Coordinates of C-alpha atoms in Angstrom, one line a residue:
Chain A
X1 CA 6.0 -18.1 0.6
X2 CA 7.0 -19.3 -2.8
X3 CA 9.8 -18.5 -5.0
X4 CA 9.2 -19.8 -8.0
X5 CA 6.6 -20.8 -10.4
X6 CA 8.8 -24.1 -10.6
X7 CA 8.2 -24.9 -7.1
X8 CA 4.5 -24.0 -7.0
X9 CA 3.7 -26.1 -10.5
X10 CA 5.8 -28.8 -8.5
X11 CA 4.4 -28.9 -5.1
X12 CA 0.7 -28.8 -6.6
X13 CA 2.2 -31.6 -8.9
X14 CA 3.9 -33.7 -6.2
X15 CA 0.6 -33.2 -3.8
X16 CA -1.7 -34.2 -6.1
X17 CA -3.8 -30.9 -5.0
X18 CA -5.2 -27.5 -7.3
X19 CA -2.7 -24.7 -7.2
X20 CA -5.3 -23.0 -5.4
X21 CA -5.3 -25.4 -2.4
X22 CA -1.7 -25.6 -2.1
X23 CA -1.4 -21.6 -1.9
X24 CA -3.7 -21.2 1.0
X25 CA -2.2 -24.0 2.5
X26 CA 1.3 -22.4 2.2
X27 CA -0.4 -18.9 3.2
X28 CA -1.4 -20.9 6.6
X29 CA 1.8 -22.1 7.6
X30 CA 3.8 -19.4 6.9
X31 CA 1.0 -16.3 8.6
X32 CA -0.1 -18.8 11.6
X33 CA -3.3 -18.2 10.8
X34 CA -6.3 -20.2 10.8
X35 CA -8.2 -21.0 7.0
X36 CA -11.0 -19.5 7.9
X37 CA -8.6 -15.7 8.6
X38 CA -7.1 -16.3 5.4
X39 CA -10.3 -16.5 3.6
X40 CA -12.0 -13.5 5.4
X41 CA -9.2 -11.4 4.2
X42 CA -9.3 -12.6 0.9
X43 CA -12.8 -12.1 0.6
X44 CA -12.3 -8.6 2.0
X45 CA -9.4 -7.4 -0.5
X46 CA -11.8 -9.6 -3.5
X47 CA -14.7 -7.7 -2.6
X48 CA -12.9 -4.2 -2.0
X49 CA -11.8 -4.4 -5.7
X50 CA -15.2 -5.4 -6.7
X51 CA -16.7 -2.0 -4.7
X52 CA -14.2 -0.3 -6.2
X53 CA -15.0 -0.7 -9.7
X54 CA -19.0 -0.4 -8.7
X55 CA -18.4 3.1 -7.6
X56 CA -15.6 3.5 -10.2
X57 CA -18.5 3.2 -12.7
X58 CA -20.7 5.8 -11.2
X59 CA -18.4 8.4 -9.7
X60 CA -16.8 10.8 -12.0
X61 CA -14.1 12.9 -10.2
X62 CA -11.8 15.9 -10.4
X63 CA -8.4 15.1 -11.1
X64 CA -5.7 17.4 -10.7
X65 CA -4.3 17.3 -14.5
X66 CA -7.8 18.4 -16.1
X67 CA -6.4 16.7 -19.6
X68 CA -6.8 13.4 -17.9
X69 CA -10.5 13.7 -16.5
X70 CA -13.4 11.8 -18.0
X71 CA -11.6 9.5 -20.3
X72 CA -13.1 5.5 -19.3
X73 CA -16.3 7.1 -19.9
X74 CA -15.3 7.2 -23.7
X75 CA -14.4 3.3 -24.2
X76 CA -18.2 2.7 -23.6
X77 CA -18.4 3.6 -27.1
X78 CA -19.1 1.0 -29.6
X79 CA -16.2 -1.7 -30.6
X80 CA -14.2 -0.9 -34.0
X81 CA -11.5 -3.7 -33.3
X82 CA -11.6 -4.9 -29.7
X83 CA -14.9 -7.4 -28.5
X84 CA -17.3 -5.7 -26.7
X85 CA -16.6 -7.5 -23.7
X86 CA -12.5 -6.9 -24.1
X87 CA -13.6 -3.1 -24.4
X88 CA -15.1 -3.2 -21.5
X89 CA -12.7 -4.9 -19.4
X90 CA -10.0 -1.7 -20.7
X91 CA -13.2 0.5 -19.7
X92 CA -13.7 -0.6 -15.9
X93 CA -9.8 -0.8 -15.5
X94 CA -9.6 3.0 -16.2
X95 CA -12.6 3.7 -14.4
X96 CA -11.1 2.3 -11.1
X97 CA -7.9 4.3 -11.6
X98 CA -9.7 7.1 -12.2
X99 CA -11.6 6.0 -9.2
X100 CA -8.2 5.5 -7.1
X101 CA -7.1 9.2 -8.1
X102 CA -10.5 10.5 -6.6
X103 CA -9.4 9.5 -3.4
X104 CA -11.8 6.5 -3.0
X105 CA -11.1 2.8 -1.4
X106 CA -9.0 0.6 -3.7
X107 CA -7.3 -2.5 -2.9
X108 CA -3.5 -2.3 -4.5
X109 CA -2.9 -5.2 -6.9
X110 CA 0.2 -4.6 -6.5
X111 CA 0.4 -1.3 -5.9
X112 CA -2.0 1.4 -6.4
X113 CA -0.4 2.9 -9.7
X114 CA -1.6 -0.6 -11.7
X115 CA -5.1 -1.2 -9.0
X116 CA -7.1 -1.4 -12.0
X117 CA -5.5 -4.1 -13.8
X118 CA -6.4 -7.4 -11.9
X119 CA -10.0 -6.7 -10.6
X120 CA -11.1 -5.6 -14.3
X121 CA -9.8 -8.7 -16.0
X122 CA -10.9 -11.9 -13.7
X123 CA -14.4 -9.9 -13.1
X124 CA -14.7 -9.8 -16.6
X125 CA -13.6 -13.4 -17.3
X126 CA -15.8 -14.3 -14.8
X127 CA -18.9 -13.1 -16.2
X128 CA -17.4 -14.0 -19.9
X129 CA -16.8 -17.6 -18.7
X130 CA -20.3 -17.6 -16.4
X131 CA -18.0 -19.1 -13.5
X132 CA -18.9 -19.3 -9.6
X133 CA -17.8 -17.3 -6.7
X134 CA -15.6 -19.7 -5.8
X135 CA -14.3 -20.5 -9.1
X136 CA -13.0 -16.4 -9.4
X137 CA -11.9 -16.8 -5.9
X138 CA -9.6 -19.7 -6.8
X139 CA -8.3 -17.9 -9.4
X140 CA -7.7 -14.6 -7.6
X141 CA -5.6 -16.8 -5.0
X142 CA -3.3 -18.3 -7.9
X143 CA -3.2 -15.1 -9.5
X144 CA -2.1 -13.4 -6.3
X145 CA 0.4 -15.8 -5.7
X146 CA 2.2 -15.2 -8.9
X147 CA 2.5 -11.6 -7.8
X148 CA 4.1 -12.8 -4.6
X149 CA 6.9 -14.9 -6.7
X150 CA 7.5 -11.9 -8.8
X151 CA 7.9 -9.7 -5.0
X152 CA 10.5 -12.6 -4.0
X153 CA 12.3 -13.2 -7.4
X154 CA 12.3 -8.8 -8.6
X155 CA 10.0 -6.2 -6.8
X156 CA 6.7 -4.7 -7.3
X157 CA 7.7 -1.4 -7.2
X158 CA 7.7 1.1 -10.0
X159 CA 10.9 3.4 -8.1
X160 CA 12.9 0.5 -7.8
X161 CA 12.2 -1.2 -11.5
X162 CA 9.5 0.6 -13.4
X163 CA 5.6 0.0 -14.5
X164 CA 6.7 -3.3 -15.4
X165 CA 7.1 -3.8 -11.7
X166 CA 3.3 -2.8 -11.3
X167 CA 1.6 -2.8 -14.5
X168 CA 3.9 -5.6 -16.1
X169 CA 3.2 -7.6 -12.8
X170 CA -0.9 -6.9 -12.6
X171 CA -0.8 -7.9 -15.9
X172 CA 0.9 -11.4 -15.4
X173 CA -1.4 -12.0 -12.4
X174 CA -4.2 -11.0 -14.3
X175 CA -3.7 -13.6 -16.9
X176 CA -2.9 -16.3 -15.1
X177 CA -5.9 -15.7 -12.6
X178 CA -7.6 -16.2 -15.8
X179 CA -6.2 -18.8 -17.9
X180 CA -6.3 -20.7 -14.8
X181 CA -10.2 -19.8 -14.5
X182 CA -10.6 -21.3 -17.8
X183 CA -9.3 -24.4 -16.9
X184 CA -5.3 -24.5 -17.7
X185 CA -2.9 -26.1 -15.2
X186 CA 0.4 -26.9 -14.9
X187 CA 2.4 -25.7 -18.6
X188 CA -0.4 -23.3 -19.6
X189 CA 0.2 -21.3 -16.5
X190 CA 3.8 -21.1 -16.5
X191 CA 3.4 -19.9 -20.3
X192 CA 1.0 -17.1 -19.4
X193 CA 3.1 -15.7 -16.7
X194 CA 5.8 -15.8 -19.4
X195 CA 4.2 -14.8 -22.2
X196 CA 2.3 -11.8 -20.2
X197 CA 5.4 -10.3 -18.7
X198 CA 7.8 -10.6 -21.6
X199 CA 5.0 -8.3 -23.1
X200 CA 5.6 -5.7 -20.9
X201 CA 9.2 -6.3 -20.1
X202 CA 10.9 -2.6 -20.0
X203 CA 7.9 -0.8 -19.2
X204 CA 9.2 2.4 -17.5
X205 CA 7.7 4.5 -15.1
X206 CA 7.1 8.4 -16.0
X207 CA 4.4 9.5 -14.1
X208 CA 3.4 13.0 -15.8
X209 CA 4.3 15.6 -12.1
X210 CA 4.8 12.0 -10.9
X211 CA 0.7 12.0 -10.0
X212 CA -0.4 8.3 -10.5
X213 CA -2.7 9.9 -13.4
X214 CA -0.9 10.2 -16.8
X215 CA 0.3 7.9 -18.3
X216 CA -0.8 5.4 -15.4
X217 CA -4.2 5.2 -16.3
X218 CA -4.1 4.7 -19.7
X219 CA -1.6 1.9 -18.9
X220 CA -3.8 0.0 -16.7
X221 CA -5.6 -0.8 -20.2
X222 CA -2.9 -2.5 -21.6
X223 CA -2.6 -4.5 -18.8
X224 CA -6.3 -5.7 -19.5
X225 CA -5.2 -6.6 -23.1
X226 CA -1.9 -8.2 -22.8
X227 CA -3.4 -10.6 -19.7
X228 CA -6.1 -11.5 -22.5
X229 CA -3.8 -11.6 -25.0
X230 CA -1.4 -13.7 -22.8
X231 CA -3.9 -16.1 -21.5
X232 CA -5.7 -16.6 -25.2
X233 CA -1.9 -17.8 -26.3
X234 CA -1.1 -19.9 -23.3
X235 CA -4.3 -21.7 -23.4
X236 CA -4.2 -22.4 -27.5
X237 CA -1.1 -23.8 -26.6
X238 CA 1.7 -21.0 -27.5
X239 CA 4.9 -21.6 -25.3
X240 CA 7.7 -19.5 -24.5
X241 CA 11.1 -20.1 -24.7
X242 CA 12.2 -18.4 -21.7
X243 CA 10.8 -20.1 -18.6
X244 CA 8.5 -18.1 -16.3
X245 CA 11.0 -17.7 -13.8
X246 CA 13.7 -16.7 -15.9
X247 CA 11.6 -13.8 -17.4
X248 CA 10.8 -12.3 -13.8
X249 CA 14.1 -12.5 -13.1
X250 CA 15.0 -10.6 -16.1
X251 CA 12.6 -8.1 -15.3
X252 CA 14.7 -7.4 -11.8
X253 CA 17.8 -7.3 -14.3
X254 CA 16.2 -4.7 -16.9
X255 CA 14.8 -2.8 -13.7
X256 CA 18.1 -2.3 -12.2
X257 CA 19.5 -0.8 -15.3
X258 CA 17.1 1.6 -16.3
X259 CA 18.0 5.3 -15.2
X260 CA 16.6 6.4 -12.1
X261 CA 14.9 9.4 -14.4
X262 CA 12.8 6.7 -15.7
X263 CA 11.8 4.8 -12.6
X264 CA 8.6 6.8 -10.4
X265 CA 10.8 10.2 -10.0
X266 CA 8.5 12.2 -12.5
X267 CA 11.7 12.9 -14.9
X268 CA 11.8 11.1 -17.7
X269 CA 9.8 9.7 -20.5
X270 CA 6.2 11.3 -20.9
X271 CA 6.8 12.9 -17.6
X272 CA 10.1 14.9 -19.6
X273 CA 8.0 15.7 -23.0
X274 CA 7.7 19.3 -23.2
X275 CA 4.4 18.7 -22.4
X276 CA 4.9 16.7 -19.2
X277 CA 7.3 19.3 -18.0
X278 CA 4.1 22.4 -18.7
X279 CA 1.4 19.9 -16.9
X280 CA 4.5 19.4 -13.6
X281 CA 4.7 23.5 -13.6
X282 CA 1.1 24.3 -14.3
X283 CA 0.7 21.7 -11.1
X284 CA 2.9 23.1 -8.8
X285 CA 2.1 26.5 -10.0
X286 CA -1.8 26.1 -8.4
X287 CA -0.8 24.2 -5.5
X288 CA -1.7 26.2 -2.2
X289 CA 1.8 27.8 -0.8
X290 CA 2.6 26.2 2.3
Chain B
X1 CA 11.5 -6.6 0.8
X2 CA 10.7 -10.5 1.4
X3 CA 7.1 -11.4 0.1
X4 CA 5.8 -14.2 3.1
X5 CA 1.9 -13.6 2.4
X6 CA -0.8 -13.5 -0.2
X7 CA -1.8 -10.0 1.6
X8 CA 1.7 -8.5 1.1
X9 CA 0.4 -8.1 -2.5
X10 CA -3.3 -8.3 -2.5
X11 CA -3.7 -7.1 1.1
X12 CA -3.5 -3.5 1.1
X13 CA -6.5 -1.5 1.0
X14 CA -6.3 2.2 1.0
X15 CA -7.8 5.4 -0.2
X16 CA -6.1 6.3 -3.2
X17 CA -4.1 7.4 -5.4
X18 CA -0.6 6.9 -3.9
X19 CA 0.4 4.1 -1.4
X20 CA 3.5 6.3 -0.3
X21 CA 2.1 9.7 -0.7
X22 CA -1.5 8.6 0.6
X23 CA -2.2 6.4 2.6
X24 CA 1.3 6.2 4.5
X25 CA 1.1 9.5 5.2
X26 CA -2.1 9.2 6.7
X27 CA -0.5 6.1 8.6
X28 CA 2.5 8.1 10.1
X29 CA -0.2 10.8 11.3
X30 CA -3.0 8.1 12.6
X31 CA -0.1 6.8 15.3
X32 CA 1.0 10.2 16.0
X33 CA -2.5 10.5 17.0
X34 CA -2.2 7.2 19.0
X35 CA 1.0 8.6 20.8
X36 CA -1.2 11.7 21.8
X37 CA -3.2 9.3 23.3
X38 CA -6.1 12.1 23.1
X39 CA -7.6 14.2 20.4
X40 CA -5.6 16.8 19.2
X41 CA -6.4 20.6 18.6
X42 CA -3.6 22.3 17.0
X43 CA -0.9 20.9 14.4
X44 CA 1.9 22.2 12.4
X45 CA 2.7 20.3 9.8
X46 CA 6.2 20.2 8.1
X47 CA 6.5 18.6 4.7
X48 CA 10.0 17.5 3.9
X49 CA 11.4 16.3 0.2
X50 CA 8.7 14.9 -1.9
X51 CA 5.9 15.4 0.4
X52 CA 6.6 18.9 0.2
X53 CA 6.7 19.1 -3.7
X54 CA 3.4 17.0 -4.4
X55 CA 1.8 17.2 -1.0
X56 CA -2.0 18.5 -3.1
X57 CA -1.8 16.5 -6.2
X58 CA -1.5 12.7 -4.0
X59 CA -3.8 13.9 -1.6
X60 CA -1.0 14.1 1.3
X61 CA -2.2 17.0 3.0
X62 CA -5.6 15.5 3.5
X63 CA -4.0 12.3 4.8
X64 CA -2.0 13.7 6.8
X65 CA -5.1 15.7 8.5
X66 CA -7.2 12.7 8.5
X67 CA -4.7 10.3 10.3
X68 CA -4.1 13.3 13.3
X69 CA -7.8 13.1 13.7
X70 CA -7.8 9.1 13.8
X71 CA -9.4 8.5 10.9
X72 CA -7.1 5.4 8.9
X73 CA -5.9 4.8 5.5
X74 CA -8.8 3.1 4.4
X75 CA -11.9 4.7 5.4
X76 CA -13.5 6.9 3.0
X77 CA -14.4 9.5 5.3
X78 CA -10.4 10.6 4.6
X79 CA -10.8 12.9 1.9
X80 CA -13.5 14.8 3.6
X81 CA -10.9 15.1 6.5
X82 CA -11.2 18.9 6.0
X83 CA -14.1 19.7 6.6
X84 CA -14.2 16.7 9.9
X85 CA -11.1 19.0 11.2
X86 CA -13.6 21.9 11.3
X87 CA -16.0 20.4 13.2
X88 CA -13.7 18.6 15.5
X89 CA -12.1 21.4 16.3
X90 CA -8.8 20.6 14.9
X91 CA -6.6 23.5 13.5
X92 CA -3.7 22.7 11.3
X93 CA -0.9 25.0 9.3
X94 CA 1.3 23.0 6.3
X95 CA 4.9 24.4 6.3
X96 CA 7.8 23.2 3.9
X97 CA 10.6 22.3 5.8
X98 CA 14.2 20.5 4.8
X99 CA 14.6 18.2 7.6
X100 CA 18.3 17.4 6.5
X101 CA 19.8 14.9 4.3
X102 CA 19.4 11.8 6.7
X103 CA 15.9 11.2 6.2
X104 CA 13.7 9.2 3.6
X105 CA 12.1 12.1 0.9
X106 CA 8.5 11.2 1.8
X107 CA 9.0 12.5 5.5
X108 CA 6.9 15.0 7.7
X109 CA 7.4 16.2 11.2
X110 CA 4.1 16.6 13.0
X111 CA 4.0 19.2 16.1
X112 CA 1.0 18.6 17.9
X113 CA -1.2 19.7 20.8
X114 CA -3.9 20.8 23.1
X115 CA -4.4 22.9 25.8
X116 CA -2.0 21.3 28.4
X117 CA 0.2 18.6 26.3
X118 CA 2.3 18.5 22.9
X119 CA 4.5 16.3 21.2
X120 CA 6.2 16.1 17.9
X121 CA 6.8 13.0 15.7
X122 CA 8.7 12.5 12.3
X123 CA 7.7 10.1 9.9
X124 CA 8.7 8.5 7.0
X125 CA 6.3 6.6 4.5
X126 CA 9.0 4.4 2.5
X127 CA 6.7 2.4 -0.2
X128 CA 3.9 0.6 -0.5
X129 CA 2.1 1.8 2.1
X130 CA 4.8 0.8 4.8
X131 CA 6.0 3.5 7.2
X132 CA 8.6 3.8 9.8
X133 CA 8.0 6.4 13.3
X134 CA 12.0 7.8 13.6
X135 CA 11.9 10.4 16.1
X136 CA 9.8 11.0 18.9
X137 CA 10.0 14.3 21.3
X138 CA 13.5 14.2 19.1
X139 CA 14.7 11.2 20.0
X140 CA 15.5 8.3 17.5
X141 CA 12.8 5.8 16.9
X142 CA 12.3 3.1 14.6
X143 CA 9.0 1.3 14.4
X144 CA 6.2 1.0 12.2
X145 CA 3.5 -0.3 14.6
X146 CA 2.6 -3.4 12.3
X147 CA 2.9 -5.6 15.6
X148 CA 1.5 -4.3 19.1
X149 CA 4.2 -2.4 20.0
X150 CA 4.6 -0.5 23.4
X151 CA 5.9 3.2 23.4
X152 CA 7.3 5.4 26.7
X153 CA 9.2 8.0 27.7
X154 CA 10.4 8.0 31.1
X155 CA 13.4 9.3 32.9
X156 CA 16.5 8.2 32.3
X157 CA 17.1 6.4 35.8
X158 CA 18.2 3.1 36.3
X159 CA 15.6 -0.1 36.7
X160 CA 13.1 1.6 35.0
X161 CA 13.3 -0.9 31.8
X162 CA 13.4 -3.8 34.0
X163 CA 10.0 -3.0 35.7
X164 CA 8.1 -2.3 32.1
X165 CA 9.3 -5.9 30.8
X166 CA 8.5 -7.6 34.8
X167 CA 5.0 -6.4 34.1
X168 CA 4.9 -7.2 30.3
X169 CA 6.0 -10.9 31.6
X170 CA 3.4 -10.8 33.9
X171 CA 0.9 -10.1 31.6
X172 CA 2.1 -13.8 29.6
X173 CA 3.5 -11.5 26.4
X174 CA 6.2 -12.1 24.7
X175 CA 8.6 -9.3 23.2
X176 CA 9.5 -9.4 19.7
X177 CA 12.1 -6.8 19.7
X178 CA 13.0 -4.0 22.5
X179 CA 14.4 -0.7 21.3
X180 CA 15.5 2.0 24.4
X181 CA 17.1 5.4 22.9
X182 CA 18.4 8.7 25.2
X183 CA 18.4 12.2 25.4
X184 CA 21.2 13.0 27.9
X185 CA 20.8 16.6 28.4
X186 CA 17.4 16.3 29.2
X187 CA 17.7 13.0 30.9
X188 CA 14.9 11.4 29.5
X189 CA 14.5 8.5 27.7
X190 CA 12.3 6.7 24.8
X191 CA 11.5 3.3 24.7
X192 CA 9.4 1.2 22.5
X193 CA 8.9 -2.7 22.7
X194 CA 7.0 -4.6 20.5
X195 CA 5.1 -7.7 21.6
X196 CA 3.8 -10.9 20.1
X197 CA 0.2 -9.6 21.1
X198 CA -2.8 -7.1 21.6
X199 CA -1.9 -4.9 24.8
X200 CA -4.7 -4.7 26.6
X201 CA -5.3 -1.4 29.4
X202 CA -4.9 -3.2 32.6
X203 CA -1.1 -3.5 31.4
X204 CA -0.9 0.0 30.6
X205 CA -2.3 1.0 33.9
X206 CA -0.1 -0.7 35.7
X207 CA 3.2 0.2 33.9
X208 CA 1.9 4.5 34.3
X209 CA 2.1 3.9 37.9
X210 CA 5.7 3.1 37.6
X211 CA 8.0 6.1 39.2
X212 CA 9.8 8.3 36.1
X213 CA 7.5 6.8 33.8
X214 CA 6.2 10.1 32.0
X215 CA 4.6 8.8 29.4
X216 CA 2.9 5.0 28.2
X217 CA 1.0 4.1 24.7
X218 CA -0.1 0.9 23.4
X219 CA -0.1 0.4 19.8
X220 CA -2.1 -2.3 18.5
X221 CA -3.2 -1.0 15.0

């Protein structure tokens, strides 16, 4: 589809079109399939994340690793540094994690481990900006795309290169969904995707009995911040030194050096505290025997 | 992996928590339950590697039970699939089994049947929801139903293949890829084609009546 943010600034340059026209215009030619297919699934995965953080909000479930249970609820408490609405954002991305570990419908944005990350920020930028429909579901289309260039250039997947594969990634699509919602084009969104996933560079994977519960969670909400954070620098004019492109590609580079204890087997990190290893035992410990 | 669409990263929609450990396990079971062709009553299912280790905590086991009774990876009715196998009838054990070194650690082997048929599959769910079918009846395999693909079992007699691709031609399909694999003591075969479109009955009607076919499914999921 596209392999770098380069040639996706450029074509939307050279056409004289929005990023988000180009996209679906690429996503036609390369699926075979008619506008009106590729809109009906958008609108499908767009409105499955939105049911998924409706029922995220109401539905508290039981989660395996008791420690973990109940904790979005608690970031409805009143600001001491973040905005209210920034707060919130961190709150609904927990909630649909916690949501996604109860077994419900989630869309994965990329994966499942980070599904909270993407749908909490643009809906709240949405209502924050008091855009349209349309205007979040132009942004969710660029922002998606920018996920599909980090697939081509590294991977989205947590075994193969760590959270920053998912979180780092929802993170960068995140904010520049949004920094694109606010209005920034062309420099400003090649500085977000750069500026959101140098943040996160490294990230490792460590999943606590290697459930997609601790510390995955509680890392979907820095993937809410840094896409604020990353799109609130882009669009005040902050550039990066490394390109976008270049910093994807170093994520692939750091991925493929980081121990496999440390990418989705449940080893490392948190997952190797002392701590970590009595959550794994107590876990295994009360599974049924088969 | 190559990335061609929008939906390979914003297209999957599941039941959580685990793409691998969820929802492609409930994958690899939903087209064993396709293959059966009719519902099933009893399984066994064998848990190999990682399935085996965190089957409770992702949810696998109830994947796994909701697939076999055709229930997919994204309806919610999956983690309920339980108390659905109850009243449908469907009665399942869990074993732990090491299915040897040659296969992906998120693989199950699923022995199913009912009252006059059985068959038994192993699957492997290797990320992000994506699976791959590699044995059948214990012959090699290797498709992951994305496409309409074509699956039989017939006796390893010459002419045979010819008259399942005269009929897909007939039909105005085109194949995609054609896979054919043996088991010579028994003298049966497994083949599995996969075609540029939805396979409608009429086609598998008339490929059944073909002499020393045993056995025709039609994947379009």
């Amino acid at each position: 589809m596209f392999e770098s943010i380069a040639e996706l600034l450029e074509l939307a340059e050279a056409k004289k079109k929005e990023l988000h026209e180009v996209i679906i215009e690429r996503e036609m030619e390369s699926t075979n399939k008619s506008l009106e297919k590729v809109m009906e699934g958008l609108k499908k995965s767009l409105d499955t994340m939105k049911q998924s953080l409706e029922k995220g909000l109401k539905i508290d479930v039981v989660l395996p690793i008791g420690e973990a249970m109940e904790q979005s609820q608690k970031m409805q408490a009143k600001p001491f540094f973040l905005s209210k609405d920034i707060k919130e954002a961190v709150y609904w991305a927990m909630s649909i994690m916690e949501y996604n570990n109860g077994m419900g419908v989630i869309c994965a944005a990329p994966t499942a481990g980070s599904c909270g990350v993407f749908p909490a920020t643009i809906l709240k930028a949405k209502e924050m900006l008091n855009k349209t429909d349309d205007q979040l579901m132009h942004a969710f289309i660029v922002g998606s795309a920018v996920g599909v260039i980090c697939g081509n250039r590294a991977t989205l997947s947590g075994s193969e290169a760590g959270c920053q594969a998912e979180v780092g990634v929802a993170s960068t699509m995140a904010a520049v969904a949004i920094t694109y919602m606010a209005g920034g084009r062309g420099n400003y969104i090649s500085n977000a995707v750069a500026l959101a996933l140098k943040n996160l560079l490294g990230l490792v994977c460590d999943p606590v009995g290697g459930l997609v519960i601790s510390p995955c969670i509680k890392r979907n909400a820095i993937g809410v911040v840094n896409a604020f954070l990353a799109a609130e620098m882009a669009l005040s004019g902050v550039t990066s030194i490394i390109p976008a492109d270049e910093v994807i590609d170093a994520m692939l580079e750091i991925g493929q050096k980081l121990p496999t204890e440390l990418k989705e087997t449940g080893f490392g990190g948190c997952a190797g505290t002392p701590t970590g290893k009595r959550i794994a035992e107590t876990l295994y410990k009360n599974q049924n025997k088969i | 992996m190559r990335y061609d669409s929008l939906f390979d990263v914003i297209g999957h929609i599941m039941v959580g928590p685990s793409s691998s450990h969820t929802a492609g396990a409930c994958r690899i079971a939903y087209i064993t339950r396709l293959l059966f062709g009719k519902p099933i009553k009893n399984a066994n299912i064998h848990l190999h590697g990682s399935f085996a280790e965190t089957y409770q905590g992702h949810g696998t086991d109830k994947a796994l039970v909701a697939g076999l009774l055709g229930i997919p990876q994204d309806d919610e009715n999956l983690r309920h699939s339980f108390s659905i196998a109850k009243e449908q009838n469907l009665n399942y054990n869990f074993y732990k089994k090491n299915l040897g070194k040659g296969y992906h650690p998120n693989s199950v082997l699923l022995e199913v049947s009912d009252e006059n048929d059985k068959l038994s599959v192993i699957g492997s769910s290797i990320g992000g929801g994506n699976i791959i079918i590699k044995e059948i009846e214990g012959m090699e395999a290797g498709f992951n139903g994305d496409s309409p693909t074509l699956v039989f079992e017939n006796r390893d007699v010459k002419g045979v293949i010819a008259k399942v691709t005269e009929i897909i031609s007939e039909f105005g399909l085109n194949i995609d890829n054609m896979e054919l694999s043996q088991n010579k003591s028994k003298k049966v075969a497994l083949g599995w084609i996969e075609v540029e479109d939805t396979i409608n009955n009429e086609m598998i009607e008339k490929i059944k009546q073909i002499k020393d076919i045993l056995w025709v499914r039609a994947l379009n999921v």
